[in-house]
Amino acid sequence: MNFKKIYFFYFIGIGGMGMSSLARYFHTMGKTVFGHDQNKTFLTKELEKEGISINYHDSIEILPKWVLSKQCLIVYTPAIPSQHKQWMYLKKYGKNVKKRSQVLAFITKNEICIAIGGTHGKTTTCTLLGHILYSSGINITAFLGGISENYKSNLILNHVLNGKKIFLVEADEFDHSFLYLSPNIACITSFDQDHVDIYQKKENLKKAYIAFSNRIKKPYKKIFLCKEESFRLFNNAIYYSVLQGENYYSDHLNIKENKWYFDFHTPTETWKSLPLPIPGKHNLKNVTAALAISDYLKISKEEIIKALFLFKGIKRRYSIHYQSSNKIYIDDYAHHPTEINALISTVRECFPNKKILGIFQPHLFSRTKFFEKDFAKSLEHLDILILLDIYPAREFPINGTNSNSLLKKIKMTYKEISTFSKVLETIEKKHFDIILTMGAGNIDTLIIPIKEWLYKRYG
């Protein structure tokens, strides 16, 4: 596809994390960008502030006049319902209609591309790596799956005149999206079953990752794999690890005054006492991956360490929104049992002997049904649980799968279901030290109300 001949872009579902980073990219290229989304969110408001027009009604009449022209590219996400009016109309009459993952593949096809995949950890790894490359003066364009606290965006751009141009992307396994990419360097941070609406069996997911690895091309043609989290089927692999000697590995993780430090080992030297910018043993794996790829690209040790010290994290990845002498509020994107286990374990290590109240919003009926027993075991590590209704996203309800059925399987004393409107009222009646909000739906809309309540009550 020749983007020079495309002057207009229309995004259906522009408020999604992957869609919005693409919209921002084309907007910075001087293109006319419009979009539709069902809900007005913090992210869509930011896009509008940047000059991108967004409509929030599923109406054909409000579509721009140029949307059916050959000069317009219509970009859609698989999460759009099949009966969506605008989508049905544009799919039938649009001249250029492409899936988000196809557009990302077109952008990166003839460029040096680094793709970060994995069930867990790809956004943290990708965002830190993007920050390191940007800080080192690399000509980098990074499409992120989260909002970088350093750049206040899910798009990192550093258009320098000289030097190698690199595109950094997240390789999303949902809907086999990552099989459109042809990266030069890939990374698989973890391999755990998820997206069960697409991969009913873990073996099917494994086959998809193998197919993805076979798309890696020269120059480089390398794949970075976490020894603890991946499978050994690749001849062109560079392994990294935590606590185990590999090509790259980290060890000596320790906590001093609630700050985490570790040692990082390259094939030739050891970097002592580096800061871990996001707490948790699981995040050490992600940081190790980003450092390993940076070193492999011959970024200097000094530049890498400087960037690590200046890394501010990612929104909704262990984001501390309130902390006083006796109350703490942390928000996290954790929406898989493995992620919930890692989050609660990290909070316990950082704040031992504290009573944790967790507010969890399950995401997708299919995921909740498949992992119901695992979710129950994960949530039992909390002291108090407030469970919200399942966020359906792209799915229709599944008979017998709901928050009530999940709650019944959770073996703990203090548990209940609440609606969004009554969450604060429910919290007020609880005795807790720490509040955790967890989930991938719209639970983030509770952040500001909870913060305001905490400041009002505890100062």
Short mmCIF file of C-alpha atoms in Angstrom, two decimals:
data_model
loop_
_atom_site.label_atom_id
_atom_site.label_comp_id
_atom_site.label_asym_id
_atom_site.label_seq_id
_atom_site.Cartn_x
_atom_site.Cartn_y
_atom_site.Cartn_z
CA MET A 1 0.00 0.00 0.00
CA ASN A 2 1.28 3.45 -0.96
CA PHE A 3 0.50 5.79 1.94
CA LYS A 4 1.62 8.76 -0.16
CA LYS A 5 -1.63 8.39 -2.11
CA ILE A 6 -3.75 8.16 1.04
CA TYR A 7 -4.77 11.56 2.43
CA PHE A 8 -7.63 10.58 4.73
CA PHE A 9 -7.94 7.98 7.49
CA TYR A 10 -11.08 6.81 9.25
CA PHE A 11 -10.66 4.59 12.35
CA ILE A 12 -13.61 2.49 13.58
CA GLY A 13 -12.87 1.94 17.27
CA ILE A 14 -10.30 4.72 17.47
CA GLY A 15 -10.31 4.67 21.28
CA GLY A 16 -8.54 1.31 21.47
CA MET A 17 -4.89 1.38 22.53
CA GLY A 18 -3.56 -0.10 19.28
CA MET A 19 -5.90 1.93 17.08
CA SER A 20 -5.15 5.24 18.78
CA SER A 21 -1.38 4.88 18.40
CA LEU A 22 -1.85 4.35 14.64
CA ALA A 23 -4.21 7.34 14.46
CA ARG A 24 -1.61 9.48 16.22
CA TYR A 25 1.08 8.27 13.82
CA PHE A 26 -0.81 9.27 10.68
CA HIS A 27 -1.90 12.55 12.28
CA THR A 28 1.75 13.46 12.91
CA MET A 29 2.43 12.59 9.25
CA GLY A 30 0.10 15.44 8.27
CA LYS A 31 -2.83 13.23 7.23
CA THR A 32 -6.50 14.02 7.93
CA VAL A 33 -7.60 11.60 10.66
CA PHE A 34 -11.17 11.00 11.79
CA GLY A 35 -12.59 8.23 13.93
CA HIS A 36 -15.53 6.67 15.69
CA ASP A 37 -15.80 5.15 19.15
CA GLN A 38 -18.68 4.06 21.30
CA ASN A 39 -17.56 5.91 24.42
CA LYS A 40 -15.79 9.15 25.21
CA THR A 41 -12.77 8.25 27.35
CA PHE A 42 -9.63 9.92 28.62
CA LEU A 43 -7.79 8.60 25.56
CA THR A 44 -10.35 9.82 23.01
CA LYS A 45 -10.38 13.24 24.71
CA GLU A 46 -6.60 13.39 24.35
CA LEU A 47 -6.86 12.51 20.65
CA GLU A 48 -9.41 15.29 20.18
CA LYS A 49 -7.09 17.76 21.92
CA GLU A 50 -4.40 16.78 19.43
CA GLY A 51 -6.69 17.68 16.51
CA ILE A 52 -8.27 14.32 15.62
CA SER A 53 -12.04 14.45 15.03
CA ILE A 54 -14.11 11.71 16.71
CA ASN A 55 -17.84 10.93 16.60
CA TYR A 56 -19.57 8.81 19.23
CA HIS A 57 -22.82 7.85 17.48
CA ASP A 58 -23.24 4.82 15.25
CA SER A 59 -24.74 6.78 12.41
CA ILE A 60 -23.95 6.70 8.69
CA GLU A 61 -25.15 10.29 8.20
CA ILE A 62 -22.29 11.76 10.24
CA LEU A 63 -19.52 10.06 8.22
CA PRO A 64 -17.22 12.53 6.42
CA LYS A 65 -17.85 12.95 2.68
CA TRP A 66 -14.42 11.65 1.67
CA VAL A 67 -14.73 8.35 3.56
CA LEU A 68 -15.69 6.33 0.44
CA SER A 69 -13.01 7.83 -1.81
CA LYS A 70 -9.89 6.02 -3.04
CA GLN A 71 -7.81 8.51 -1.07
CA CYS A 72 -9.27 7.26 2.24
CA LEU A 73 -8.08 4.26 4.26
CA ILE A 74 -10.66 2.79 6.62
CA VAL A 75 -9.00 1.05 9.56
CA TYR A 76 -10.96 -1.28 11.81
CA THR A 77 -10.41 -3.44 14.87
CA PRO A 78 -11.78 -7.01 15.18
CA ALA A 79 -13.44 -5.87 18.41
CA ILE A 80 -16.10 -3.98 16.39
CA PRO A 81 -19.48 -5.80 16.57
CA SER A 82 -20.59 -7.30 13.26
CA GLN A 83 -23.93 -5.42 13.41
CA HIS A 84 -22.32 -2.01 13.85
CA LYS A 85 -24.03 0.32 11.32
CA GLN A 86 -20.97 2.33 10.30
CA TRP A 87 -18.89 -0.83 10.00
CA MET A 88 -21.46 -2.65 7.82
CA TYR A 89 -21.72 0.38 5.54
CA LEU A 90 -17.99 1.03 5.20
CA LYS A 91 -17.18 -2.65 4.75
CA LYS A 92 -19.60 -2.74 1.81
CA TYR A 93 -18.83 0.59 0.12
CA GLY A 94 -15.34 1.60 1.29
CA LYS A 95 -12.56 1.51 -1.35
CA ASN A 96 -9.71 0.76 1.07
CA VAL A 97 -10.60 -1.23 4.20
CA LYS A 98 -7.86 -2.79 6.32
CA LYS A 99 -7.53 -4.38 9.76
CA ARG A 100 -5.33 -2.51 12.24
CA SER A 101 -2.73 -5.28 12.22
CA GLN A 102 -2.55 -5.17 8.41
CA VAL A 103 -1.87 -1.43 8.46
CA LEU A 104 0.85 -1.88 11.08
CA ALA A 105 2.41 -4.55 8.87
CA PHE A 106 2.34 -2.23 5.83
CA ILE A 107 4.09 0.53 7.80
CA THR A 108 6.89 -1.74 9.01
CA LYS A 109 7.25 -4.10 6.04
CA ASN A 110 10.29 -2.48 4.42
CA GLU A 111 11.84 -1.09 7.60
CA ILE A 112 13.90 -2.53 10.44
CA CYS A 113 11.21 -3.84 12.79
CA ILE A 114 11.41 -5.13 16.37
CA ALA A 115 8.27 -6.97 17.52
CA ILE A 116 7.57 -7.78 21.18
CA GLY A 117 5.12 -10.63 21.75
CA GLY A 118 4.00 -12.74 24.68
CA THR A 119 0.94 -13.36 26.81
CA HIS A 120 2.22 -11.14 29.61
CA GLY A 121 4.81 -8.39 29.74
CA LYS A 122 4.95 -7.19 26.14
CA THR A 123 3.77 -3.64 26.92
CA THR A 124 6.28 -3.16 29.75
CA THR A 125 9.11 -4.59 27.64
CA CYS A 126 8.15 -2.58 24.56
CA THR A 127 7.71 0.70 26.44
CA LEU A 128 11.06 0.43 28.26
CA LEU A 129 12.87 -0.60 25.07
CA GLY A 130 11.27 2.30 23.19
CA HIS A 131 12.39 4.68 25.93
CA ILE A 132 15.97 3.36 25.81
CA LEU A 133 16.15 3.68 22.01
CA TYR A 134 14.63 7.17 22.06
CA SER A 135 16.95 8.34 24.83
CA SER A 136 19.92 6.98 22.89
CA GLY A 137 19.13 9.13 19.86
CA ILE A 138 17.89 6.30 17.64
CA ASN A 139 15.47 7.18 14.84
CA ILE A 140 12.65 5.28 16.52
CA THR A 141 8.90 4.96 15.96
CA ALA A 142 7.31 2.86 18.69
CA PHE A 143 3.68 1.75 18.79
CA LEU A 144 2.88 0.87 22.42
CA GLY A 145 0.10 -1.11 24.09
CA GLY A 146 -0.03 1.32 27.00
CA ILE A 147 0.53 4.98 27.85
CA SER A 148 4.15 5.76 28.61
CA GLU A 149 4.53 7.99 31.66
CA ASN A 150 7.66 9.51 30.10
CA TYR A 151 5.97 10.57 26.86
CA LYS A 152 2.30 10.70 27.98
CA SER A 153 1.42 8.76 24.85
CA ASN A 154 1.26 5.30 23.31
CA LEU A 155 3.36 6.55 20.39
CA ILE A 156 7.06 7.37 20.67
CA LEU A 157 8.56 9.30 17.75
CA ASN A 158 12.16 10.40 17.36
CA HIS A 159 12.73 11.53 13.78
CA VAL A 160 16.46 12.23 13.62
CA LEU A 161 18.16 12.92 10.30
CA ASN A 162 20.95 10.41 10.67
CA GLY A 163 21.13 6.88 11.92
CA LYS A 164 19.23 3.66 11.43
CA LYS A 165 15.43 3.90 11.36
CA ILE A 166 13.74 1.36 13.63
CA PHE A 167 10.06 0.55 14.14
CA LEU A 168 9.11 -1.02 17.46
CA VAL A 169 5.73 -2.75 17.76
CA GLU A 170 3.80 -5.12 19.99
CA ALA A 171 3.05 -8.48 18.36
CA ASP A 172 -0.54 -9.16 19.38
CA GLU A 173 -1.58 -12.79 19.21
CA PHE A 174 -5.30 -12.00 19.34
CA ASP A 175 -7.05 -12.90 16.08
CA HIS A 176 -3.64 -14.07 14.76
CA SER A 177 -2.77 -10.39 14.24
CA PHE A 178 0.98 -10.90 14.70
CA LEU A 179 1.12 -13.18 11.67
CA TYR A 180 0.93 -10.12 9.42
CA LEU A 181 4.25 -8.81 10.78
CA SER A 182 7.69 -9.62 9.35
CA PRO A 183 10.09 -8.41 12.05
CA ASN A 184 13.88 -8.48 11.98
CA ILE A 185 14.07 -9.00 15.74
CA ALA A 186 11.32 -10.59 17.80
CA CYS A 187 10.85 -11.30 21.47
CA ILE A 188 8.46 -13.67 23.23
CA THR A 189 8.25 -12.58 26.85
CA SER A 190 5.94 -15.36 28.03
CA PHE A 191 3.83 -18.24 26.79
CA ASP A 192 0.59 -18.77 28.67
CA GLN A 193 -2.87 -19.68 27.40
CA ASP A 194 -5.16 -16.74 26.73
CA HIS A 195 -7.60 -15.48 24.08
CA VAL A 196 -9.46 -18.74 24.38
CA ASP A 197 -12.09 -17.48 21.95
CA ILE A 198 -9.36 -17.75 19.28
CA TYR A 199 -7.13 -20.53 20.68
CA GLN A 200 -9.23 -23.20 22.36
CA LYS A 201 -6.12 -25.32 22.94
CA LYS A 202 -2.69 -24.20 24.09
CA GLU A 203 -1.17 -26.24 21.27
CA ASN A 204 -2.95 -23.99 18.76
CA LEU A 205 -1.43 -20.95 20.41
CA LYS A 206 2.00 -22.58 20.30
CA LYS A 207 1.62 -23.23 16.57
CA ALA A 208 0.73 -19.58 16.05
CA TYR A 209 3.87 -18.45 17.90
CA ILE A 210 5.99 -20.83 15.84
CA ALA A 211 4.43 -19.41 12.67
CA PHE A 212 5.23 -15.93 13.96
CA SER A 213 8.86 -16.89 14.63
CA ASN A 214 9.15 -18.21 11.07
CA ARG A 215 8.35 -14.72 9.75
CA ILE A 216 11.53 -13.20 11.22
CA LYS A 217 13.77 -11.92 8.43
CA LYS A 218 17.26 -10.59 7.71
CA PRO A 219 19.09 -8.49 8.70
CA TYR A 220 19.40 -9.71 12.30
CA LYS A 221 16.85 -12.56 12.07
CA LYS A 222 16.95 -13.11 15.83
CA ILE A 223 14.37 -14.02 18.42
CA PHE A 224 14.76 -13.32 22.15
CA LEU A 225 13.12 -15.87 24.44
CA CYS A 226 12.66 -15.95 28.20
CA LYS A 227 14.10 -19.26 29.42
CA GLU A 228 11.54 -19.61 32.22
CA GLU A 229 8.54 -18.67 30.11
CA SER A 230 9.09 -20.00 26.58
CA PHE A 231 9.79 -23.15 24.62
CA ARG A 232 13.04 -24.17 22.92
CA LEU A 233 12.30 -24.72 19.25
CA PHE A 234 14.33 -22.00 17.55
CA ASN A 235 17.82 -22.14 16.06
CA ASN A 236 18.14 -18.37 15.87
CA ALA A 237 17.24 -17.75 19.52
CA ILE A 238 18.99 -15.62 22.12
CA TYR A 239 17.85 -16.63 25.60
CA TYR A 240 17.48 -14.37 28.60
CA SER A 241 16.67 -15.41 32.11
CA VAL A 242 16.16 -14.45 35.72
CA LEU A 243 18.47 -16.23 38.17
CA GLN A 244 19.70 -18.71 35.54
CA GLY A 245 22.84 -18.23 33.47
CA GLU A 246 21.98 -17.63 29.79
CA ASN A 247 23.14 -15.29 27.03
CA TYR A 248 21.65 -12.51 29.14
CA TYR A 249 20.36 -12.84 32.68
CA SER A 250 19.55 -10.91 35.84
CA ASP A 251 20.03 -11.96 39.45
CA HIS A 252 20.63 -10.68 42.99
CA LEU A 253 17.20 -9.05 43.16
CA ASN A 254 16.88 -7.24 46.48
CA ILE A 255 14.73 -4.60 48.13
CA LYS A 256 16.20 -1.61 49.97
CA GLU A 257 13.82 0.89 51.57
CA ASN A 258 11.00 -0.31 49.30
CA LYS A 259 13.12 0.15 46.15
CA TRP A 260 14.14 -2.82 44.03
CA TYR A 261 17.65 -3.43 42.65
CA PHE A 262 19.28 -6.17 40.57
CA ASP A 263 22.42 -7.18 38.67
CA PHE A 264 22.34 -7.62 34.89
CA HIS A 265 24.72 -9.91 33.02
CA THR A 266 25.62 -9.53 29.34
CA PRO A 267 27.74 -12.15 27.52
CA THR A 268 30.85 -10.11 28.45
CA GLU A 269 30.21 -8.17 31.68
CA THR A 270 28.04 -7.58 34.74
CA TRP A 271 26.17 -4.35 35.48
CA LYS A 272 25.79 -4.04 39.23
CA SER A 273 22.92 -2.71 41.34
CA LEU A 274 20.55 -1.41 38.67
CA PRO A 275 17.14 0.00 39.69
CA LEU A 276 14.03 -2.00 38.83
CA PRO A 277 11.62 0.78 37.77
CA ILE A 278 8.44 -1.31 38.22
CA PRO A 279 8.40 -3.64 41.25
CA GLY A 280 7.97 -7.40 40.94
CA LYS A 281 9.90 -10.48 39.91
CA HIS A 282 7.75 -10.73 36.78
CA ASN A 283 8.81 -7.22 35.78
CA LEU A 284 12.46 -8.17 36.21
CA LYS A 285 11.97 -10.57 33.28
CA ASN A 286 10.52 -7.76 31.15
CA VAL A 287 13.32 -5.36 32.04
CA THR A 288 15.92 -8.05 31.34
CA ALA A 289 14.44 -8.53 27.85
CA ALA A 290 14.56 -4.80 27.08
CA LEU A 291 18.16 -4.52 28.33
CA ALA A 292 19.22 -7.61 26.37
CA ILE A 293 17.82 -6.30 23.07
CA SER A 294 19.36 -2.87 23.70
CA ASP A 295 22.78 -4.39 24.33
CA TYR A 296 22.43 -6.61 21.25
CA LEU A 297 21.76 -3.46 19.20
CA LYS A 298 25.03 -2.06 20.57
CA ILE A 299 23.47 0.75 22.59
CA SER A 300 26.14 1.83 25.05
CA LYS A 301 26.01 0.66 28.65
CA GLU A 302 25.98 4.28 29.82
CA GLU A 303 23.00 5.21 27.63
CA ILE A 304 21.02 2.12 28.70
CA ILE A 305 21.59 2.65 32.42
CA LYS A 306 20.78 6.36 32.19
CA ALA A 307 17.49 5.58 30.43
CA LEU A 308 16.66 2.93 33.02
CA PHE A 309 17.12 5.44 35.85
CA LEU A 310 14.85 7.94 34.05
CA PHE A 311 12.09 5.47 33.15
CA LYS A 312 8.80 6.51 34.78
CA GLY A 313 6.69 3.45 33.94
CA ILE A 314 3.39 2.88 32.17
CA LYS A 315 -0.14 3.88 33.08
CA ARG A 316 -2.09 1.01 34.65
CA ARG A 317 1.03 -1.05 35.31
CA TYR A 318 1.47 -0.97 39.08
CA SER A 319 0.38 2.69 39.13
CA ILE A 320 0.38 4.10 42.65
CA HIS A 321 -2.31 6.81 42.77
CA TYR A 322 -2.41 7.46 46.49
CA GLN A 323 -0.04 6.82 49.37
CA SER A 324 -0.27 8.17 52.89
CA SER A 325 1.07 6.89 56.18
CA ASN A 326 -1.67 4.28 56.45
CA LYS A 327 -3.47 3.98 53.08
CA ILE A 328 -2.25 3.04 49.58
CA TYR A 329 -4.10 2.83 46.26
CA ILE A 330 -2.62 0.90 43.31
CA ASP A 331 -4.21 0.37 39.89
CA ASP A 332 -3.12 -2.35 37.46
CA TYR A 333 -4.18 -3.78 34.10
CA ALA A 334 -3.99 -7.37 35.44
CA HIS A 335 -6.80 -9.35 33.80
CA HIS A 336 -5.38 -12.90 33.62
CA PRO A 337 -4.94 -15.23 36.65
CA THR A 338 -1.14 -15.28 36.16
CA GLU A 339 -1.05 -11.48 36.18
CA ILE A 340 -3.25 -11.22 39.26
CA ASN A 341 -1.01 -13.69 41.12
CA ALA A 342 2.09 -11.69 40.18
CA LEU A 343 0.50 -8.38 41.18
CA ILE A 344 -0.75 -9.49 44.59
CA SER A 345 2.56 -11.25 45.31
CA THR A 346 4.46 -8.05 44.49
CA VAL A 347 2.21 -5.92 46.69
CA ARG A 348 2.72 -8.40 49.56
CA GLU A 349 6.50 -8.13 49.14
CA CYS A 350 6.43 -4.33 48.99
CA PHE A 351 3.93 -3.89 51.83
CA PRO A 352 4.05 -6.93 54.15
CA ASN A 353 1.35 -7.46 56.76
CA LYS A 354 -1.05 -5.04 55.09
CA LYS A 355 -4.74 -5.81 54.52
CA ILE A 356 -5.50 -5.71 50.79
CA LEU A 357 -8.91 -4.85 49.38
CA GLY A 358 -9.11 -5.84 45.73
CA ILE A 359 -11.66 -4.60 43.20
CA PHE A 360 -11.68 -6.82 40.12
CA GLN A 361 -13.55 -6.49 36.85
CA PRO A 362 -13.41 -9.71 34.79
CA HIS A 363 -12.77 -9.12 31.07
CA LEU A 364 -14.60 -11.23 28.46
CA PHE A 365 -17.09 -14.00 29.11
CA SER A 366 -14.94 -16.58 27.30
CA ARG A 367 -11.87 -15.80 29.40
CA THR A 368 -13.88 -15.83 32.64
CA LYS A 369 -15.47 -19.17 31.79
CA PHE A 370 -12.21 -20.84 30.77
CA PHE A 371 -10.18 -19.57 33.75
CA GLU A 372 -12.95 -19.52 36.35
CA LYS A 373 -11.17 -21.86 38.80
CA ASP A 374 -7.83 -20.09 38.24
CA PHE A 375 -9.38 -16.67 38.80
CA ALA A 376 -10.91 -17.96 42.03
CA LYS A 377 -7.55 -19.20 43.33
CA SER A 378 -5.80 -15.95 42.34
CA LEU A 379 -8.38 -13.70 43.99
CA GLU A 380 -8.27 -15.75 47.19
CA HIS A 381 -4.85 -14.18 47.89
CA LEU A 382 -6.68 -10.94 48.70
CA ASP A 383 -8.06 -10.16 52.15
CA ILE A 384 -11.24 -8.52 50.83
CA LEU A 385 -12.76 -8.82 47.36
CA ILE A 386 -15.23 -6.58 45.57
CA LEU A 387 -16.20 -8.21 42.28
CA LEU A 388 -17.71 -6.22 39.40
CA ASP A 389 -19.76 -7.49 36.49
CA ILE A 390 -17.93 -9.03 33.53
CA TYR A 391 -16.84 -6.49 30.93
CA PRO A 392 -18.11 -8.01 27.65
CA ALA A 393 -15.96 -6.03 25.17
CA ARG A 394 -16.58 -7.74 21.81
CA GLU A 395 -18.54 -10.71 23.20
CA PHE A 396 -22.12 -11.68 23.90
CA PRO A 397 -23.03 -13.25 27.28
CA ILE A 398 -22.42 -16.96 27.84
CA ASN A 399 -25.17 -18.80 29.70
CA GLY A 400 -24.07 -19.68 33.23
CA THR A 401 -20.96 -17.47 33.16
CA ASN A 402 -21.23 -14.33 35.27
CA SER A 403 -19.76 -12.70 38.34
CA ASN A 404 -22.10 -14.64 40.62
CA SER A 405 -20.83 -17.98 39.32
CA LEU A 406 -17.24 -16.81 39.80
CA LEU A 407 -17.92 -15.50 43.31
CA LYS A 408 -19.30 -18.88 44.40
CA LYS A 409 -16.00 -20.57 43.53
CA ILE A 410 -13.89 -18.10 45.54
CA LYS A 411 -13.13 -19.54 48.97
CA MET A 412 -12.75 -16.48 51.16
CA THR A 413 -14.78 -14.85 53.91
CA TYR A 414 -14.94 -11.24 52.81
CA LYS A 415 -16.24 -11.16 49.26
CA GLU A 416 -19.17 -9.52 47.49
CA ILE A 417 -20.41 -8.19 44.17
CA SER A 418 -20.89 -4.49 43.59
CA THR A 419 -22.00 -2.22 40.77
CA PHE A 420 -19.87 0.68 39.59
CA SER A 421 -22.25 3.18 41.14
CA LYS A 422 -21.98 1.59 44.59
CA VAL A 423 -18.24 0.85 44.73
CA LEU A 424 -17.34 3.85 46.89
CA GLU A 425 -20.25 3.15 49.20
CA THR A 426 -18.99 -0.44 49.56
CA ILE A 427 -15.38 0.62 50.16
CA GLU A 428 -16.41 3.00 52.93
CA LYS A 429 -17.65 0.07 54.99
CA LYS A 430 -14.40 -1.91 54.75
CA HIS A 431 -11.27 -1.97 56.91
CA PHE A 432 -8.22 -2.04 54.64
CA ASP A 433 -4.69 -0.75 54.22
CA ILE A 434 -4.35 -1.09 50.44
CA ILE A 435 -6.85 -0.79 47.58
CA LEU A 436 -6.12 -2.61 44.32
CA THR A 437 -8.18 -2.04 41.17
CA MET A 438 -7.58 -4.72 38.55
CA GLY A 439 -8.92 -5.41 35.07
CA ALA A 440 -8.75 -4.58 31.37
CA GLY A 441 -12.26 -3.19 30.83
CA ASN A 442 -13.46 0.23 31.96
CA ILE A 443 -12.48 -0.17 35.61
CA ASP A 444 -9.99 2.65 35.05
CA THR A 445 -12.96 5.06 35.25
CA LEU A 446 -12.99 4.37 39.00
CA ILE A 447 -9.46 5.74 39.48
CA ILE A 448 -10.38 9.41 39.88
CA PRO A 449 -13.43 8.81 42.15
CA ILE A 450 -11.41 6.50 44.42
CA LYS A 451 -8.49 8.96 44.58
CA GLU A 452 -10.82 11.86 45.38
CA TRP A 453 -12.51 9.85 48.11
CA LEU A 454 -9.17 8.86 49.66
CA TYR A 455 -7.86 12.45 49.64
CA LYS A 456 -11.11 13.73 51.10
CA ARG A 457 -11.20 11.15 53.88
CA TYR A 458 -7.51 10.66 54.69
CA GLY A 459 -5.85 13.80 53.38
#
